[in-house]
Coordinates of C-alpha atoms and ligand atoms in Angstrom, one line a residue:
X16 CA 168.1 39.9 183.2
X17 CA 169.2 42.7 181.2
X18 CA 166.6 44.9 178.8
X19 CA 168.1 43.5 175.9
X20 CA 167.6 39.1 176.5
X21 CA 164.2 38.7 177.0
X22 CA 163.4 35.0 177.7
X23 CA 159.9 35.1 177.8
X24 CA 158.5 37.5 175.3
X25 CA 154.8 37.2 174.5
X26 CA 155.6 39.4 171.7
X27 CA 158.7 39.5 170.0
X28 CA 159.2 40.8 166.7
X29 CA 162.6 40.3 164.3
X30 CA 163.4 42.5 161.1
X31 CA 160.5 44.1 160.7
X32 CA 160.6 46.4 157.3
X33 CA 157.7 48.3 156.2
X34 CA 158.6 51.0 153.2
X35 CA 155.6 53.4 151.9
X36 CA 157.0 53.7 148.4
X37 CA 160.1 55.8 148.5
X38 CA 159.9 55.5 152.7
X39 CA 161.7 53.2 154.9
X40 CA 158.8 53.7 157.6
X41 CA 160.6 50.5 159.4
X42 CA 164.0 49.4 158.6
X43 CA 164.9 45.6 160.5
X44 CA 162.9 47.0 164.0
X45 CA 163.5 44.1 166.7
X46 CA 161.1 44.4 169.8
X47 CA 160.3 42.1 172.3
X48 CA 157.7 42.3 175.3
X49 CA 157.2 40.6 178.2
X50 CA 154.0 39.3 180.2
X51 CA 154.3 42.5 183.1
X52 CA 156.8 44.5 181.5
X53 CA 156.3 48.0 180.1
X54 CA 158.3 49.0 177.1
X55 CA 157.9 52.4 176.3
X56 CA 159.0 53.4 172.5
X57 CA 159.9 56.7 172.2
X58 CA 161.1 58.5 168.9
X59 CA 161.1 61.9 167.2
X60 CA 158.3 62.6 165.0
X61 CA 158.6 60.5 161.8
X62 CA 160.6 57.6 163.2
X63 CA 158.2 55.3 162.9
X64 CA 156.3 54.9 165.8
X65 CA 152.7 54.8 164.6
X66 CA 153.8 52.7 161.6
X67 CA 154.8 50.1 164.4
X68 CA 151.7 50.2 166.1
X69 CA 150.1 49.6 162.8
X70 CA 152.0 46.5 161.8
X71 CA 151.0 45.2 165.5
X72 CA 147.3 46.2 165.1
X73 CA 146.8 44.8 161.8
X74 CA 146.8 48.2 160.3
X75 CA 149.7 47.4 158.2
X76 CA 151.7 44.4 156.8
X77 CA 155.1 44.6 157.3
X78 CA 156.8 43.8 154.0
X79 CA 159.4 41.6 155.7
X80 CA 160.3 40.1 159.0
X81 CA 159.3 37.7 161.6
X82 CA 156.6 38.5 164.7
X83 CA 156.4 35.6 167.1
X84 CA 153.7 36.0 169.9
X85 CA 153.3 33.1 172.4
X86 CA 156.2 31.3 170.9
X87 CA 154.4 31.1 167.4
X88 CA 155.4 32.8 164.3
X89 CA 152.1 34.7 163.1
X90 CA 150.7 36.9 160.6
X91 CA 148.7 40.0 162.1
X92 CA 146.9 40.9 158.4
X93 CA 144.0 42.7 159.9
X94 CA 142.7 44.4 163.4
X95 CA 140.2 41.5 163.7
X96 CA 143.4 39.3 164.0
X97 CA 145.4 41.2 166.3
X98 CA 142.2 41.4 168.2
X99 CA 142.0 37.2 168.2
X100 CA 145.4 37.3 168.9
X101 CA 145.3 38.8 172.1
X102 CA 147.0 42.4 170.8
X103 CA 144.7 45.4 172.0
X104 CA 145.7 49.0 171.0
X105 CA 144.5 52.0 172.5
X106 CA 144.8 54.6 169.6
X107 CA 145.9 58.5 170.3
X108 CA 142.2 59.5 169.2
X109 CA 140.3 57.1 171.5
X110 CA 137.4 56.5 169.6
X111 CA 134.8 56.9 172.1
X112 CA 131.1 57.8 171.3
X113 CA 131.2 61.2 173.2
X114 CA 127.0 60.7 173.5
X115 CA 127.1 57.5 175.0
X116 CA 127.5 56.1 178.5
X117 CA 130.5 54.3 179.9
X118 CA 129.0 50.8 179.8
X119 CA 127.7 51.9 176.2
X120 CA 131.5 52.5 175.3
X121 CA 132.5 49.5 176.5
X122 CA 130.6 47.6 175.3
X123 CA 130.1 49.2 171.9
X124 CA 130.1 46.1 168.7
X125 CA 130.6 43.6 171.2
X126 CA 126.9 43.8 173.6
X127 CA 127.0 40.7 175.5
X128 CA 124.6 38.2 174.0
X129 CA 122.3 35.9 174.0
X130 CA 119.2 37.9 172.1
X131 CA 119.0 41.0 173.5
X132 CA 121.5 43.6 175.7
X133 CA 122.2 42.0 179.0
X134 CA 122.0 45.6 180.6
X135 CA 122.7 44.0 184.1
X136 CA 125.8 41.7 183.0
X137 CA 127.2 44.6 181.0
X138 CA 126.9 47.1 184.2
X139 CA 128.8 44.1 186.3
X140 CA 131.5 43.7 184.0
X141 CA 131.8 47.5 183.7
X142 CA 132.4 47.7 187.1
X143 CA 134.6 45.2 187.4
X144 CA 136.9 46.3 184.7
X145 CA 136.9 49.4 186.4
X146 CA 138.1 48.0 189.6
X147 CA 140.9 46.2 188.0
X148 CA 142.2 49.1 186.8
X149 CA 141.2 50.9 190.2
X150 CA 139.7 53.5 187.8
X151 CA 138.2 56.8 189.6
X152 CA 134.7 56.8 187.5
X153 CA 131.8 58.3 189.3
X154 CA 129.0 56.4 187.9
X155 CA 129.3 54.0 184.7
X156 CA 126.2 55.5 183.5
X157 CA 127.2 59.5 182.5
X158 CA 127.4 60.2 179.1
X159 CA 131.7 59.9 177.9
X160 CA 131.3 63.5 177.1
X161 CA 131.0 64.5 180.6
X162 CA 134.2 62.5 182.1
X163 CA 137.9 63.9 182.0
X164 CA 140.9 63.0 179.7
X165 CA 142.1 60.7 182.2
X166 CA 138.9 59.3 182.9
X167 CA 138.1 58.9 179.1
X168 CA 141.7 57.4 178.6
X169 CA 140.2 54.5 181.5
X170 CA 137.7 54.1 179.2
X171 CA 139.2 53.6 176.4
X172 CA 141.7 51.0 178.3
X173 CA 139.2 49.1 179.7
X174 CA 137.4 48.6 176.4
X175 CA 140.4 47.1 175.1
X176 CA 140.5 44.8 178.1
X177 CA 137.4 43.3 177.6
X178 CA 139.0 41.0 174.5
X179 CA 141.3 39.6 177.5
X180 CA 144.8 40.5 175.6
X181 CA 148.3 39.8 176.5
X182 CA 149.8 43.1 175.0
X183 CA 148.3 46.5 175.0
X184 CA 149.6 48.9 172.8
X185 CA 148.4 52.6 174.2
X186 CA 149.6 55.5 171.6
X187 CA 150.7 58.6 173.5
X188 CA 148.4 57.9 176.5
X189 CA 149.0 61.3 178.2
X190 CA 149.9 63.6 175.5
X191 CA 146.4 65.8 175.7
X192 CA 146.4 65.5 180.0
X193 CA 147.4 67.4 182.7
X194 CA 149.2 66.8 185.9
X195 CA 146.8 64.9 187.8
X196 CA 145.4 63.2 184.8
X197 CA 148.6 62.3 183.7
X198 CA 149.3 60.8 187.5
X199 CA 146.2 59.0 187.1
X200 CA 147.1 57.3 183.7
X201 CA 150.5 56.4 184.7
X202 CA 148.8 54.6 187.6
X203 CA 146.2 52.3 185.5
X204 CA 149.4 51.6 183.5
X205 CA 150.8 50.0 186.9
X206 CA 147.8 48.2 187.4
X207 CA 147.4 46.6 183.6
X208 CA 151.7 45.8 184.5
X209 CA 150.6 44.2 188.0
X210 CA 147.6 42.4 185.8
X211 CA 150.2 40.4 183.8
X212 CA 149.6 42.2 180.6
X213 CA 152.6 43.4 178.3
X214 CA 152.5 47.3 177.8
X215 CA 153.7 49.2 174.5
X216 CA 153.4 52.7 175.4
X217 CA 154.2 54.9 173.2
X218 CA 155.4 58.9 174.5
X219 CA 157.3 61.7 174.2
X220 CA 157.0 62.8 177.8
X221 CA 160.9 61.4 179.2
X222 CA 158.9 62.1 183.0
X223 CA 156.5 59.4 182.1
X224 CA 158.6 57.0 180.5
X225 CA 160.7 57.0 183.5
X226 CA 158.3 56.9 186.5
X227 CA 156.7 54.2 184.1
X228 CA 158.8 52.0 181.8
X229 CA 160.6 49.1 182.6
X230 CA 162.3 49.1 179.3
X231 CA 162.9 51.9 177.0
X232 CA 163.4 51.0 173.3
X233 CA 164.4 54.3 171.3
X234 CA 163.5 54.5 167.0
X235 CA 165.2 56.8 165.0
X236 CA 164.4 57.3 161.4
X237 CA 162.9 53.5 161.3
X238 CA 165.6 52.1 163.1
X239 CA 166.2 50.7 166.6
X240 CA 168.5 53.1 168.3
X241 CA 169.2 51.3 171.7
X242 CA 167.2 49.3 174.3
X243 CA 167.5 50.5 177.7
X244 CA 166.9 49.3 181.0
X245 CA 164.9 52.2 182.7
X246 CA 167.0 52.2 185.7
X247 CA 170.0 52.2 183.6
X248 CA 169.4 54.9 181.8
X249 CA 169.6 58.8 182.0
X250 CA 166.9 60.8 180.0
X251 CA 169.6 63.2 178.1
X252 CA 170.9 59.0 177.0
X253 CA 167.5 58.7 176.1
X254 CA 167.0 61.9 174.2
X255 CA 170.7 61.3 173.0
X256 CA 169.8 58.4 171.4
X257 CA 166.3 60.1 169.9
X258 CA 168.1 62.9 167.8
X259 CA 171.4 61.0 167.0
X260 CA 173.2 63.5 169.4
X261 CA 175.5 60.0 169.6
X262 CA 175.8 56.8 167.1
X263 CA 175.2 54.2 169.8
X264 CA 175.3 55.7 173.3
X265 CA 175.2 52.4 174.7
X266 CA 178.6 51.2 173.5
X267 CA 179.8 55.2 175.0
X268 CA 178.5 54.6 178.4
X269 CA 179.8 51.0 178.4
X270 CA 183.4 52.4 176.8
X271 CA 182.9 55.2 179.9
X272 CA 182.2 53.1 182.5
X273 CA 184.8 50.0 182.1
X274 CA 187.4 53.2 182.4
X275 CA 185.9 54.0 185.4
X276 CA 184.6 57.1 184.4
X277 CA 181.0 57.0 185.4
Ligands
ADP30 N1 150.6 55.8 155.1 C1 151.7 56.3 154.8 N2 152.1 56.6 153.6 C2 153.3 57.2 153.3 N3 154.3 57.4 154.2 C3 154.0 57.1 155.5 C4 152.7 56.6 155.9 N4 152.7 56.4 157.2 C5 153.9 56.8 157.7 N5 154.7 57.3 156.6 C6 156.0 57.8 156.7 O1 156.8 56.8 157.5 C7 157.7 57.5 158.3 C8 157.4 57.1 159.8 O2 156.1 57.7 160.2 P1 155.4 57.4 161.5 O3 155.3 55.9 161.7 O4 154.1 58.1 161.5 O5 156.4 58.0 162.6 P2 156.1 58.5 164.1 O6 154.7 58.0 164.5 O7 157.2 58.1 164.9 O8 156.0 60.1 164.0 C9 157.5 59.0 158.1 O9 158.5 59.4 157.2 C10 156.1 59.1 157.5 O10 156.0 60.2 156.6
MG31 MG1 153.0 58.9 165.1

């Protein structure tokens, strides 16, 4: 199945506009994602990457255009509803409590009831988010403020686990990380893949999009500017296709390739 015919999106969305005023933020975006796939969505600053991630997380309305998730058309007019949904979004700043522990942070607005903190259940679960995502965390109990970037990044995924989504959205999930980190990250993105989940990374780093991605959809000034197969793809097609260096380089490397040129 090629990048392009998804059968079984969870998530598809059709025509999406969004305009800010004078700004086409979003100009007739089609997405779709797929229960295990990972669509990274890369653009230059300003083509409307964040926008996107707000019209998923109930950040913003789109002003026109369908989303369909789980083969019904819906509406995603706040966070709460994307939450209900089933569409969890990792946001670039994390929003973690830096003084509070890792079951703290997972746990933050949402304690497990009845009556009073179930300090046991929460420490259980904690874990066993953790292990899902075969997260390196020493101790579940250390302060936030003590852990790595990649650690914190865990963190921050697991939180949005705990809602049970289909899609995760992460924003730039290793744009403040290292190496290792970075290696680490990429990793817990297998595992939420492998989990069933649908992944909308967003990145600028080409290195992780391919070791990561399944699909690559590019934006360029609020447009779609080619889906791509990962494997199918080079990185300057994908950069090509991220500053306009070609119109469409899809219908190129199709044009090149029934010549027999490539
Ligand atoms: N809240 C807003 N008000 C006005 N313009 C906005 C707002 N959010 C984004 N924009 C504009 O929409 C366009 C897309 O921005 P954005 O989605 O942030 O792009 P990216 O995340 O890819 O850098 C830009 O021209 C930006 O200035
Ligand atoms: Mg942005």
């Amino acid at each position: 199945m090629s990048a392009t015919q998804q059968k079984d999106s969870v998530l598809s969305l059709r025509g999406i506009n969004k305009t800010f005023g004078a700004v086409a933020a979003l100009t007739d975006i089609d997405l779709d994602v797929a229960a295990g796939q990972v669509v990274a969505v890369v653009g230059d600053n300003g083509a409307g990457k964040s926008t996107l991630v707000k019209v998923l997380s109930g950040v913003h309305s789109p002003d026109s255009g369908t989303i369909t998730f789980d083969s019904k058309t819906v509406d995603i007019p706040s966070p709460a509803a994307a939450h209900r949904l089933g569409i969890a979004t990792v946001f670039q700043d994390l929003a973690l409590c830096e003084n509070l522990n890792v079951i703290q942070n997972l746990f933050l607005g949402q304690e497990l009831r009845p009556l009073r903190l179930n300090e046991v259940a929460m420490e259980t679960r904690s874990w066993e988010l953790l292990r899902q995502l075969s997260a390196k965390i020493p101790s579940v109990r250390v302060p936030v403020a003590s852990l790595s970037g990649g650690q914190r990044q865990t963190v921050a995924i697991a939180r949005s686990l705990l809602g049970d989504p289909k899609i995760i959205i992460l924003d730039e999930p290793t744009a403040a990380l290292g190496v290792a980190q970075t290696a680490e990250v990429l990793n817990l993105v297998e595992r939420l893949r492998e989990n069933g989940l649908g992944v909308i990374m967003i990145s600028h780093n080409m290195a992780d999009v391919k070791a990561v991605a399944d699909t690559v959809a590019v934006l360029r000034l609020g447009r779609n500017n080619g889906v791509f197969d990962v494997n199918d793809v080079s990185v300057e097609d994908i950069i090509a296709a991220i500053t306009g260096a070609t119109d469409n380089v899809v219908s190129q490397r199709r044009a090149r390739r029934k010549e027999g040129l490539s």
